[in-house]
CSV table of C-alpha atoms in Angstrom, one decimal:
chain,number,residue,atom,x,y,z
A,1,UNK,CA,14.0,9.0,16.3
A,2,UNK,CA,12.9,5.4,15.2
A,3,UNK,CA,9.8,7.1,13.3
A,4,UNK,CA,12.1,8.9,11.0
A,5,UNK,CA,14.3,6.0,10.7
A,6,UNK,CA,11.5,4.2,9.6
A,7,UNK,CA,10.1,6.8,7.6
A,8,UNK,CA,14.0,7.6,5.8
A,9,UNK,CA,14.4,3.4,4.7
A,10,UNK,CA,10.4,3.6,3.7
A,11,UNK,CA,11.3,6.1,1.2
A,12,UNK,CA,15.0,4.4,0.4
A,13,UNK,CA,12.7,1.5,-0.3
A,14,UNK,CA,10.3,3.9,-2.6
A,15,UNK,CA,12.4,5.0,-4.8
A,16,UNK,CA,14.7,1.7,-5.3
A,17,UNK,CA,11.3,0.1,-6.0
A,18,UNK,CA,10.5,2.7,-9.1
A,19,UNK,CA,13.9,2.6,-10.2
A,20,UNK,CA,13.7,-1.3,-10.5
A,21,UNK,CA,10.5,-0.9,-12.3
A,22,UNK,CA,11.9,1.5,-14.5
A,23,UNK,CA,14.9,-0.7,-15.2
A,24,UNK,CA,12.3,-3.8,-15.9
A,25,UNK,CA,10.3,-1.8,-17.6
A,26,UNK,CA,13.1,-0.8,-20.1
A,27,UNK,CA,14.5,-3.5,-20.8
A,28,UNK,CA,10.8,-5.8,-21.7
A,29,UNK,CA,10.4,-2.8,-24.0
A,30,UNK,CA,13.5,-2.9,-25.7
A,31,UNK,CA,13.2,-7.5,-25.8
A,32,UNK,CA,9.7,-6.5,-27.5
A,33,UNK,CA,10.9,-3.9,-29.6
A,34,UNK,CA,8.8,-3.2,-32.6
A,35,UNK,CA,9.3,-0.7,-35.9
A,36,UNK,CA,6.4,0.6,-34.6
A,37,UNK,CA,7.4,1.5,-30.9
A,38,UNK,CA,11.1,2.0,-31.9
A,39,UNK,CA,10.7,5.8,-32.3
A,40,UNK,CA,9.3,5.4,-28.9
A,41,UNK,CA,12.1,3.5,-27.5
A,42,UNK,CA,14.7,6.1,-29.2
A,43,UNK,CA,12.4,9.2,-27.7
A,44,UNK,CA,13.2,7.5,-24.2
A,45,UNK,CA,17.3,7.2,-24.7
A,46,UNK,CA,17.9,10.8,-25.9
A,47,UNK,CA,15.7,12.8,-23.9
A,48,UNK,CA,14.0,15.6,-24.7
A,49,UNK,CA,15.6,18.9,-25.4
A,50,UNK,CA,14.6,22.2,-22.7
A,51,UNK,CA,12.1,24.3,-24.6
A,52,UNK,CA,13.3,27.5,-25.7
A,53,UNK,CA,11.0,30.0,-25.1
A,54,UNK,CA,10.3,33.3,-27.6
A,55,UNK,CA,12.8,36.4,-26.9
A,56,UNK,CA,12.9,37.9,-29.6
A,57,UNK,CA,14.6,41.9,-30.6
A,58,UNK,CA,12.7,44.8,-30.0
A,59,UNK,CA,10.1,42.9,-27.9
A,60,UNK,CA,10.5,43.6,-24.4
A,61,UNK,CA,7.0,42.9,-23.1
A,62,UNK,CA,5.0,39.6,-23.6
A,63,UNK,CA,2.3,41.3,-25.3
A,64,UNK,CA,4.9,42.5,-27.4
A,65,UNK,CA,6.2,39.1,-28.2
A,66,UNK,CA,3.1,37.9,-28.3
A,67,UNK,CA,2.4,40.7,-31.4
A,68,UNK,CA,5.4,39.9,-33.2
A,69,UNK,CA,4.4,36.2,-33.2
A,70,UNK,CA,0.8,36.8,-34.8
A,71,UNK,CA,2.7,39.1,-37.1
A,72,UNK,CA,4.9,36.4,-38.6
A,73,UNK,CA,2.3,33.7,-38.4
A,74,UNK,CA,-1.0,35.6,-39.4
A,75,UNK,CA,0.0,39.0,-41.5
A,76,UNK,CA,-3.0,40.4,-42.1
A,77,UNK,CA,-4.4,41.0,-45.7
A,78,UNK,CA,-7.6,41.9,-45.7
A,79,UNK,CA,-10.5,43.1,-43.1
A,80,UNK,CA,-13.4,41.0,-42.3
A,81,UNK,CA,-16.6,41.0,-44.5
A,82,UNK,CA,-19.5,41.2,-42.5
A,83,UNK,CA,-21.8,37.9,-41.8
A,84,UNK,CA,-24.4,36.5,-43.9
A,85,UNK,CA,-28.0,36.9,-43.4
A,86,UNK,CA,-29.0,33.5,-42.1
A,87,UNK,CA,-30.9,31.1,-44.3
A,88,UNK,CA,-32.1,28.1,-44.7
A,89,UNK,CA,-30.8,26.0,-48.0
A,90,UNK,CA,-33.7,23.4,-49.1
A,91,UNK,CA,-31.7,21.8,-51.2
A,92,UNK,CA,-28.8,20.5,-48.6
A,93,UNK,CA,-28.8,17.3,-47.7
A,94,UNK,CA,-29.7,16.2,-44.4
A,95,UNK,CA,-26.8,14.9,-42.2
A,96,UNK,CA,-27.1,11.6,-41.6
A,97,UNK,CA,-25.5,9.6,-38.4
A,98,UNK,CA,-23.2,7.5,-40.5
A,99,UNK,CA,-21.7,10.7,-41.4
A,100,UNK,CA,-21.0,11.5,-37.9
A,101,UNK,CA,-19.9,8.3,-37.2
A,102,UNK,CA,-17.9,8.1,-40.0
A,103,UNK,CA,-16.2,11.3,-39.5
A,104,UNK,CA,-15.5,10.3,-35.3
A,105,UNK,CA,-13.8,7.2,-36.8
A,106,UNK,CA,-11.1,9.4,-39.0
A,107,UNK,CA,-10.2,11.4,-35.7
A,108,UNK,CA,-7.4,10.4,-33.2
A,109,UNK,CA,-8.7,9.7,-29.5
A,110,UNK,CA,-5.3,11.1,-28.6
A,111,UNK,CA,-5.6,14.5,-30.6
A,112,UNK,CA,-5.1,17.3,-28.3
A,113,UNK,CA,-8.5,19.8,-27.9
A,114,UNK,CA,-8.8,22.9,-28.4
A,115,UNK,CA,-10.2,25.9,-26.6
A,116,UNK,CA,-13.3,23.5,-25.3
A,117,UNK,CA,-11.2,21.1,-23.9
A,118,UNK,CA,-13.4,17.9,-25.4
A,119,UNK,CA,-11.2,15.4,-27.0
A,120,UNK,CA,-12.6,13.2,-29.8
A,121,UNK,CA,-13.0,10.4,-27.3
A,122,UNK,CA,-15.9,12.1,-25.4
A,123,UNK,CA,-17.5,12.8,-28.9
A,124,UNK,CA,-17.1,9.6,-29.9
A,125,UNK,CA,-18.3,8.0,-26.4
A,126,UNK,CA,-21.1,10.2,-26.5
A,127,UNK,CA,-21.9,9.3,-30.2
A,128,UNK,CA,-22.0,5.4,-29.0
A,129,UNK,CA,-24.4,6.3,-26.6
A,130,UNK,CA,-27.1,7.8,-28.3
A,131,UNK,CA,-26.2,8.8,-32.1
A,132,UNK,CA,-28.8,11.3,-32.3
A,133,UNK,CA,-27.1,14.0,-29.7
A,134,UNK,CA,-24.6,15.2,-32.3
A,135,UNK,CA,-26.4,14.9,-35.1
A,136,UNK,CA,-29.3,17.1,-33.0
A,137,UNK,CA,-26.4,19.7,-32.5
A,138,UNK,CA,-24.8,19.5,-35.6
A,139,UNK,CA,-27.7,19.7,-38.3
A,140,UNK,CA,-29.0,23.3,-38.1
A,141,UNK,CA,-25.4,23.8,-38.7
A,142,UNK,CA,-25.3,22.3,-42.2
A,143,UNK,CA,-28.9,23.3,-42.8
A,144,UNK,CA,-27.8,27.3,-42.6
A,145,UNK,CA,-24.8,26.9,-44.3
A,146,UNK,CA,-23.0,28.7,-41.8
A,147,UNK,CA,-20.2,28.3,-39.5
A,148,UNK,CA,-20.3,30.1,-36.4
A,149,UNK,CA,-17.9,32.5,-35.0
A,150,UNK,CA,-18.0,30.5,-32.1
A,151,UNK,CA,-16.7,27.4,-33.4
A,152,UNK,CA,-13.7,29.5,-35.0
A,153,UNK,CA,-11.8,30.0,-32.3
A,154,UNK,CA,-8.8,28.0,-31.7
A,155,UNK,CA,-5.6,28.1,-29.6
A,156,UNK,CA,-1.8,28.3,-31.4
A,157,UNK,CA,1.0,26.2,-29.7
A,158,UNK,CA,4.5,28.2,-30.4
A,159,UNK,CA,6.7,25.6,-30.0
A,160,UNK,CA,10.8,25.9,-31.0
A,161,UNK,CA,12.2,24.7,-34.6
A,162,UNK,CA,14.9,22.0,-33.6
A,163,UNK,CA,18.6,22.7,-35.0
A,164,UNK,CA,18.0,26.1,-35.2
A,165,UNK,CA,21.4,28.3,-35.3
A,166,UNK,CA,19.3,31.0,-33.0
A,167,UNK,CA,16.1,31.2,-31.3
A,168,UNK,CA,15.5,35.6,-31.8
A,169,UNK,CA,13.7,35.5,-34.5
A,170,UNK,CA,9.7,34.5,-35.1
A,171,UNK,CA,11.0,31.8,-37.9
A,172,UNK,CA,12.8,29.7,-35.7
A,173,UNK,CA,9.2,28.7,-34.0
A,174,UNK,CA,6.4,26.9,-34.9
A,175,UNK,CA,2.5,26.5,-34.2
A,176,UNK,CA,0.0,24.0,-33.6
A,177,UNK,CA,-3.2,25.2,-34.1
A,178,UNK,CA,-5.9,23.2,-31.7
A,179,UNK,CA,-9.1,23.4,-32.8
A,180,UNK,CA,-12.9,23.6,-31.9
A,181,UNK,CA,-13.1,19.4,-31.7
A,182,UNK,CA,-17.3,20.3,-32.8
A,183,UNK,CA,-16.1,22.2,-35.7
A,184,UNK,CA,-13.7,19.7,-36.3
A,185,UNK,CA,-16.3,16.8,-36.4
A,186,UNK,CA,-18.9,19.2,-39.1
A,187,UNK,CA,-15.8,20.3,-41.1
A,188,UNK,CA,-14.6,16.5,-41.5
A,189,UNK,CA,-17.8,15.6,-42.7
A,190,UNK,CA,-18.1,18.9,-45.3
A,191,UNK,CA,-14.6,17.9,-46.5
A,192,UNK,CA,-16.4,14.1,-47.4
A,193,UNK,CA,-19.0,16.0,-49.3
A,194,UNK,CA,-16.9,18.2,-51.2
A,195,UNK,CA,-14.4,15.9,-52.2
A,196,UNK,CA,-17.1,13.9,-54.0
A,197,UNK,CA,-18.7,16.6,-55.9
A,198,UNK,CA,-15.3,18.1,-56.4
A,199,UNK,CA,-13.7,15.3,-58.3
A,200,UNK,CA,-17.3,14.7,-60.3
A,201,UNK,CA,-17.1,18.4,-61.1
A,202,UNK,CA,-12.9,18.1,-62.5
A,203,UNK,CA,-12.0,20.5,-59.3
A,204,UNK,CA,-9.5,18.4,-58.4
A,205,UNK,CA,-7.1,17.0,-61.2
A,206,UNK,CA,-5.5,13.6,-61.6
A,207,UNK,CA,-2.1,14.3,-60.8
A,208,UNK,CA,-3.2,15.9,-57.5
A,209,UNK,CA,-1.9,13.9,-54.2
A,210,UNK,CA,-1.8,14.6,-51.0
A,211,UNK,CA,-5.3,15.0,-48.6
A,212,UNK,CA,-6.9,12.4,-50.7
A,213,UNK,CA,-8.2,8.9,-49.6
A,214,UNK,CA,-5.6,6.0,-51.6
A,215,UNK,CA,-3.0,9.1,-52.8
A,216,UNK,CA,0.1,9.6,-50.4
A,217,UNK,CA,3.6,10.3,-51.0
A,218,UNK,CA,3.8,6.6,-51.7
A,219,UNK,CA,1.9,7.5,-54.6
A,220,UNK,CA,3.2,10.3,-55.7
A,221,UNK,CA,6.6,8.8,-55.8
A,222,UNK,CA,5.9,6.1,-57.6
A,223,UNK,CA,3.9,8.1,-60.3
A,224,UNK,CA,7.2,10.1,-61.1
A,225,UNK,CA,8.9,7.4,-61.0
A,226,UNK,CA,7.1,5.3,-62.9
A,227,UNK,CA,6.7,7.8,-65.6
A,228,UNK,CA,10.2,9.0,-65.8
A,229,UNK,CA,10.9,5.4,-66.6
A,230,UNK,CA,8.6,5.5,-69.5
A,231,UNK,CA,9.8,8.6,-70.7
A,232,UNK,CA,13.4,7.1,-71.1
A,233,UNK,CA,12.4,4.3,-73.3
A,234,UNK,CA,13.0,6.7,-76.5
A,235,UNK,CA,16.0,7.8,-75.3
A,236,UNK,CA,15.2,10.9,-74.5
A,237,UNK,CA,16.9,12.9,-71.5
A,238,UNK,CA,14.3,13.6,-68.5
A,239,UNK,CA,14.9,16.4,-65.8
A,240,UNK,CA,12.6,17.1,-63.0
A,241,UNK,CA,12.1,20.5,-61.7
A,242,UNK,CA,10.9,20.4,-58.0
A,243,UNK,CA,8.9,23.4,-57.0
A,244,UNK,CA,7.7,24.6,-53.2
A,245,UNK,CA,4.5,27.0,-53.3
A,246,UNK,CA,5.8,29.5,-50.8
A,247,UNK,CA,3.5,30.0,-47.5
A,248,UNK,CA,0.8,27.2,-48.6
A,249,UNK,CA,-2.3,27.4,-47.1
A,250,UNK,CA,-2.0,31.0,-46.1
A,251,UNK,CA,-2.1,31.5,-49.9
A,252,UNK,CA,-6.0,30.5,-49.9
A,253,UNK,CA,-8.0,33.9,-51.0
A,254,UNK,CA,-11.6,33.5,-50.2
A,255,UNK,CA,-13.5,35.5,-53.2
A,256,UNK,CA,-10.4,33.7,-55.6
A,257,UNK,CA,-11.8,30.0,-54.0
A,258,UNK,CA,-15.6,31.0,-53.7
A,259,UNK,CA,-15.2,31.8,-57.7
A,260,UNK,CA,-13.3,28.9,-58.4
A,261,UNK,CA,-16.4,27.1,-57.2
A,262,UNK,CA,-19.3,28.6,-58.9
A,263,UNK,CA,-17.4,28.1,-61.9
A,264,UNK,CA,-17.1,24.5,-61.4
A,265,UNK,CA,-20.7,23.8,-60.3
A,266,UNK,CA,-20.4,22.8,-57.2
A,267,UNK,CA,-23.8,23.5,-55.0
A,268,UNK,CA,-24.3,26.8,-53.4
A,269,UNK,CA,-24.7,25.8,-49.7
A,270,UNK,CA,-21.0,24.2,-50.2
A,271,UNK,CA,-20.0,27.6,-52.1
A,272,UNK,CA,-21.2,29.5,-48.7
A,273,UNK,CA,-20.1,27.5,-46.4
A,274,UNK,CA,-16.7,27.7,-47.6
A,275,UNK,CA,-17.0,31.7,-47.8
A,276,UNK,CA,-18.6,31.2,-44.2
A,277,UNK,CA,-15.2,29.2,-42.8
A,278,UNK,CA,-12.5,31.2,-44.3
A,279,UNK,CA,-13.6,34.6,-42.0
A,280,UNK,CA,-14.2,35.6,-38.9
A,281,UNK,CA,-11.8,33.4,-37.3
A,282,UNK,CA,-9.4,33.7,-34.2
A,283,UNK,CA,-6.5,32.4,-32.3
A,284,UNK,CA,-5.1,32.8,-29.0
A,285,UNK,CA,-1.3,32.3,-28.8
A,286,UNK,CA,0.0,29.4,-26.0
A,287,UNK,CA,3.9,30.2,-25.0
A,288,UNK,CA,5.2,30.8,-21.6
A,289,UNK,CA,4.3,33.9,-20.3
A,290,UNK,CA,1.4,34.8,-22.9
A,291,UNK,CA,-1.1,37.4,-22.4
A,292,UNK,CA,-3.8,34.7,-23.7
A,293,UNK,CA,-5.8,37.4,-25.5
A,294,UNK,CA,-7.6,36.6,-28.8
A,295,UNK,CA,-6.3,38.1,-31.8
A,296,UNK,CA,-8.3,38.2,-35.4
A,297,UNK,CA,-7.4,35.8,-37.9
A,298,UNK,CA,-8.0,36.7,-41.6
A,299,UNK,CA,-5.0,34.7,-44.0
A,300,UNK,CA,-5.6,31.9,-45.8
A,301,UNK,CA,-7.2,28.6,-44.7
A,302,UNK,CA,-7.3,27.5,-41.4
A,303,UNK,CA,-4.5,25.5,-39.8
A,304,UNK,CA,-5.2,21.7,-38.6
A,305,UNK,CA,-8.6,21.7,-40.6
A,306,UNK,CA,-9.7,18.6,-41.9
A,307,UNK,CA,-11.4,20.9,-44.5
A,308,UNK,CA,-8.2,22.8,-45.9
A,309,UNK,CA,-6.1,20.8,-47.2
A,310,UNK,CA,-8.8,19.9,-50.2
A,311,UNK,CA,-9.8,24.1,-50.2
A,312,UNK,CA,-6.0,23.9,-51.3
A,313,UNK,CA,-5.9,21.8,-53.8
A,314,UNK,CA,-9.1,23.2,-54.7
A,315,UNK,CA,-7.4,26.7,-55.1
A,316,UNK,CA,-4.7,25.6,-56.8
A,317,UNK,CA,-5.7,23.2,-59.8
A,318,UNK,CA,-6.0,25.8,-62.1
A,319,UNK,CA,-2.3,25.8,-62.1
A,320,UNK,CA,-2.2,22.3,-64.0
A,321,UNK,CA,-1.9,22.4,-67.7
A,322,UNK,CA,-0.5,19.6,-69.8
A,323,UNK,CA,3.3,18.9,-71.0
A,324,UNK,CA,3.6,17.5,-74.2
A,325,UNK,CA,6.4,14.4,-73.5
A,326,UNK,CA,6.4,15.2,-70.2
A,327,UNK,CA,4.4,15.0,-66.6
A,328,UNK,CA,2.6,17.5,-64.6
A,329,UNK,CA,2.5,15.8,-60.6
A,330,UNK,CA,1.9,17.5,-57.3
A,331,UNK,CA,1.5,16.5,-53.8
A,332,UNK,CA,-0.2,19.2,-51.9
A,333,UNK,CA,1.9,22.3,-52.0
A,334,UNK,CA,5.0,20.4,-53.9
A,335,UNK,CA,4.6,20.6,-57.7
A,336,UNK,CA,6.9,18.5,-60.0
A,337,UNK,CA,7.4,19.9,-63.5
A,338,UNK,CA,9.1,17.2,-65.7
A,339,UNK,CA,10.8,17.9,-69.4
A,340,UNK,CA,12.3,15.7,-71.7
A,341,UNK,CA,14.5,15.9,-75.2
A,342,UNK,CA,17.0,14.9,-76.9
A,343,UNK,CA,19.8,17.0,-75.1
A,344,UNK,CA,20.7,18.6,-71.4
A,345,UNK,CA,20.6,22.5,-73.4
A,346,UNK,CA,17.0,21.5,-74.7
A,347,UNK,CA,15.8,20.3,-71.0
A,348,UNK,CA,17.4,23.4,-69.7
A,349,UNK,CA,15.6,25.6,-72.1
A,350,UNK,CA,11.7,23.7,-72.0
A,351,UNK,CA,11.6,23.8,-67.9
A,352,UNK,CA,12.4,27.3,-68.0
A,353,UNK,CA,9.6,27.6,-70.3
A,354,UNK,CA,7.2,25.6,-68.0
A,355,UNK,CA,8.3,27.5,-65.0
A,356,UNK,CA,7.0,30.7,-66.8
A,357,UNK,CA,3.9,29.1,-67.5
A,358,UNK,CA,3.2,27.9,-63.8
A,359,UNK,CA,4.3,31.0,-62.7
A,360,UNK,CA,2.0,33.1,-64.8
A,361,UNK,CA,-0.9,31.0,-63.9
A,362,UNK,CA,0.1,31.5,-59.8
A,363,UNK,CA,0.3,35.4,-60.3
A,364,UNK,CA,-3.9,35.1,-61.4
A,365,UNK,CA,-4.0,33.1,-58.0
A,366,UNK,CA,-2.1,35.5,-55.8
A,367,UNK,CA,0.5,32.5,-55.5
A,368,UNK,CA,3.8,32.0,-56.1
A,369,UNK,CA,6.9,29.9,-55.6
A,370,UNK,CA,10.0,29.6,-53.3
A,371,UNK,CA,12.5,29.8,-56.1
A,372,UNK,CA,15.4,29.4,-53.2
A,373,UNK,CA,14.0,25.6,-52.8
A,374,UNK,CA,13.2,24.9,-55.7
A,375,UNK,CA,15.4,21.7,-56.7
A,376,UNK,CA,16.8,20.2,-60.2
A,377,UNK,CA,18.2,17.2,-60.8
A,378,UNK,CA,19.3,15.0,-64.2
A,379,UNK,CA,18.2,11.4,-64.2
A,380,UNK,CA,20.2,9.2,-65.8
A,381,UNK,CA,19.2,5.4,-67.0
A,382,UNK,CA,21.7,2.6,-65.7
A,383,UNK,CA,23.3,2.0,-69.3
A,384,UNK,CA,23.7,6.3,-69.1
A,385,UNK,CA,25.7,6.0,-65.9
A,386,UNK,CA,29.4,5.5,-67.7
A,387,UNK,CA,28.6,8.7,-69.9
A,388,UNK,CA,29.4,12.4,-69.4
A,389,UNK,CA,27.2,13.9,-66.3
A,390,UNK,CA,24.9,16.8,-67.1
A,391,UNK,CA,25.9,19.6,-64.8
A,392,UNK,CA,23.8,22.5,-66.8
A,393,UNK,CA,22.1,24.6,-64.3
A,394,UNK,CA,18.9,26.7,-64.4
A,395,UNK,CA,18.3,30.2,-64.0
A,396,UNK,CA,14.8,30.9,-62.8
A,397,UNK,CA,14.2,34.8,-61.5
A,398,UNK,CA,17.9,35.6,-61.7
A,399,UNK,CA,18.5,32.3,-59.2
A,400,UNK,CA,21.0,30.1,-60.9
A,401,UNK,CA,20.3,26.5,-59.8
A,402,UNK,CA,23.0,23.7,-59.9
A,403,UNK,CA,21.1,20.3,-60.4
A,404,UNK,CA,21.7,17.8,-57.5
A,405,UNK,CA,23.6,14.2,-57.8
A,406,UNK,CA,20.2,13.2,-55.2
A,407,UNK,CA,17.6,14.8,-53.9
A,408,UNK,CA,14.8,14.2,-51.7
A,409,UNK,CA,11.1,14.8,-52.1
A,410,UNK,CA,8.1,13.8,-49.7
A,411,UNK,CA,10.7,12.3,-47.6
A,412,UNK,CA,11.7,9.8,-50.3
């Protein structure tokens, strides 16, 4: 009877201890509160919402939820061209350690692995160690100009969209795509080498932001800005037409991108190696409940790749041409067409123009635009304010779009 006295204060005592931590805990962090652990801090207070898992209509199995799932996230296109013959390119350049090390450097030590389970720590541990262990593994890679099925497969995250009305239905989740971190590392330092030959070669135009070293939505902002400012000097009227490419990466078309590339000059064993990356791919599907089987992946560009968000922009420059008195800006996926005159009607009239030409240009591409978000909005200079508001809408694809007193665009 003593013994389990004993033992009952002795855990009393346990848990008033961690509860006194917690409490001390808590409160230093909140004394030493930072804007950079504030999120953290908030995260803390409200909790985290219960996971909703899939259940979805019609899908009464998990394999069946688990089909519906890759349905909505991967719709198939096209079947799989068959591998290259494996060869040698003399002409690639060798990879060099400061690539490697270079490329460990831009990766998070807290990114979650993929299917091999090695985080970007261990890489860059074993990199520290002796340099010459990756770059062993990973130069025959570059050499051949290939990228192995191998190093393709990747485990997808479903994961619920918060404030969603209801959870039956495949677009009110979300995936994370974990990647090979080995592919990861090689496909970091392809994206290094492309980018530079890319912007030598005029694949990637000026007004492109977005996946770009020194070009975020900072950037982009300020460029519109900036420029919309300038336009207004002559006292002219300027509207902005925001426009949303609709699915983004999934839009990327191998043979459209692998042209695209030859055209431009850029080396063959980059030409191939992109061809190489944008097939034979696979995911398995994480949820509660999932089968865990592999499915084949064959849309687009792959998801979480340090590599596609440049084979985007890549893909989609040829949609830039230039606006007489007026600006031409994109960051990523978002493209802001931007018109000026001498009155609202004449605005009205010369983005509608512009949106035919984009949208001509996207149909060549296999791309096009979510009309449904795409937003308008009059800007107005500060001695403008007192005058009559310009409430002319658009009509683009039968949509008629009202222009918006505020707006926001890369979070801005």
């Amino acid at each position: 009877m003593a013994l389990r006295e004993t033992a009952n204060i002795s855990r009393t005592g346990h848990f008033k201890a961690i509860k006194v931590a917690k409490n001390k805990h808590w409160s230093s962090l909140l004394l030493s509160a930072t804007p950079q652990n504030m999120w953290t801090a908030r995260g803390f207070a409200s909790g985290r919402a219960p996971p909703r898992f899939p259940s979805l209509p019609g899908a009464e199995t998990q394999q069946q939820i688990n089909d519906a799932l890759l349905g909505h996230f991967f719709p198939s296109k096209a079947a799989f061209s068959p591998p290259p013959r494996l060869r040698p390119h003399n002409s690639t350049p060798l990879l060099t350690k400061e690539e490697i090390a270079h490329a460990l450097s831009k990766s998070a030590s807290s990114s979650a692995p993929g299917p091999d389970q090695i985080p970007y720590l261990t890489g860059k541990q074993v990199n520290a160690i002796n340099p010459l262990i990756l770059l062993l593994i990973l130069s025959p890679l570059v050499s051949l100009w290939y990228h192995p099925a191998l190093l393709k497969v990747a485990n997808g995250v479903v994961l619920d969209k918060p404030g969603k009305p209801w959870y039956e239905s495949p677009s009110s989740f979300r995936m994370i795509v974990l990647l090979q971190t080995v592919s990861k590392i090689r496909e970091r330092i392809i994206a290094a080498r492309l980018i530079l030959v890319a912007r030598s070669r005029g694949q990637i135009q000026l007004n492109q932001c977005g996946s770009l070293p020194g070009l975020s939505t900072y950037n982009a902002c300020l460029t519109l800005m900036n420029d919309v400012k300038a336009l207004q000097r002559p006292r002219l009227k300027v509207f902005p037409l925001l426009l949303d490419i609709q699915s983004g990466f999934d839009n990327v078309d191998k043979p459209t991108l692998a042209r695209i590339l030859r055209e431009g000059g850029i080396p063959h064993y980059l030409v191939s190696w992109v061809a190489s990356i944008l097939g034979e791919r696979s995911c398995t599907l994480d949820f509660p409940g999932a089968p865990g089987t592999p499915a084949p992946v064959n849309i687009g560009a792959p998801q979480s790749s340090p590599v596609s968000p440049l084979l985007f922009l890549i893909d989609v420059a040829p949609l830039y041409f230039r606006i007489p008195r007026g600006l031409m800006l994109s960051y990523v996926d978002d493209f802001a067409l931007t018109a000026t005159s001498l009155s609202c009607g004449g605005n009205i009239r010369r983005l509608q123009e512009l949106f035919r030409t984009i949208q001509a240009k996207a149909v060549c591409l296999d791309i096009s635009f979510s009309v449904l978000t795409t937003e308008l909005i009059h800007w107005r200079t500060p001695s403008q304010r007192h005058s009559q508001l310009c409430l002319s809408p658009i009509q683009l694809d039968g949509e008629i779009l009202h222009p918006r007193l505020s707006l926001r665009w890369l979070g801005y």
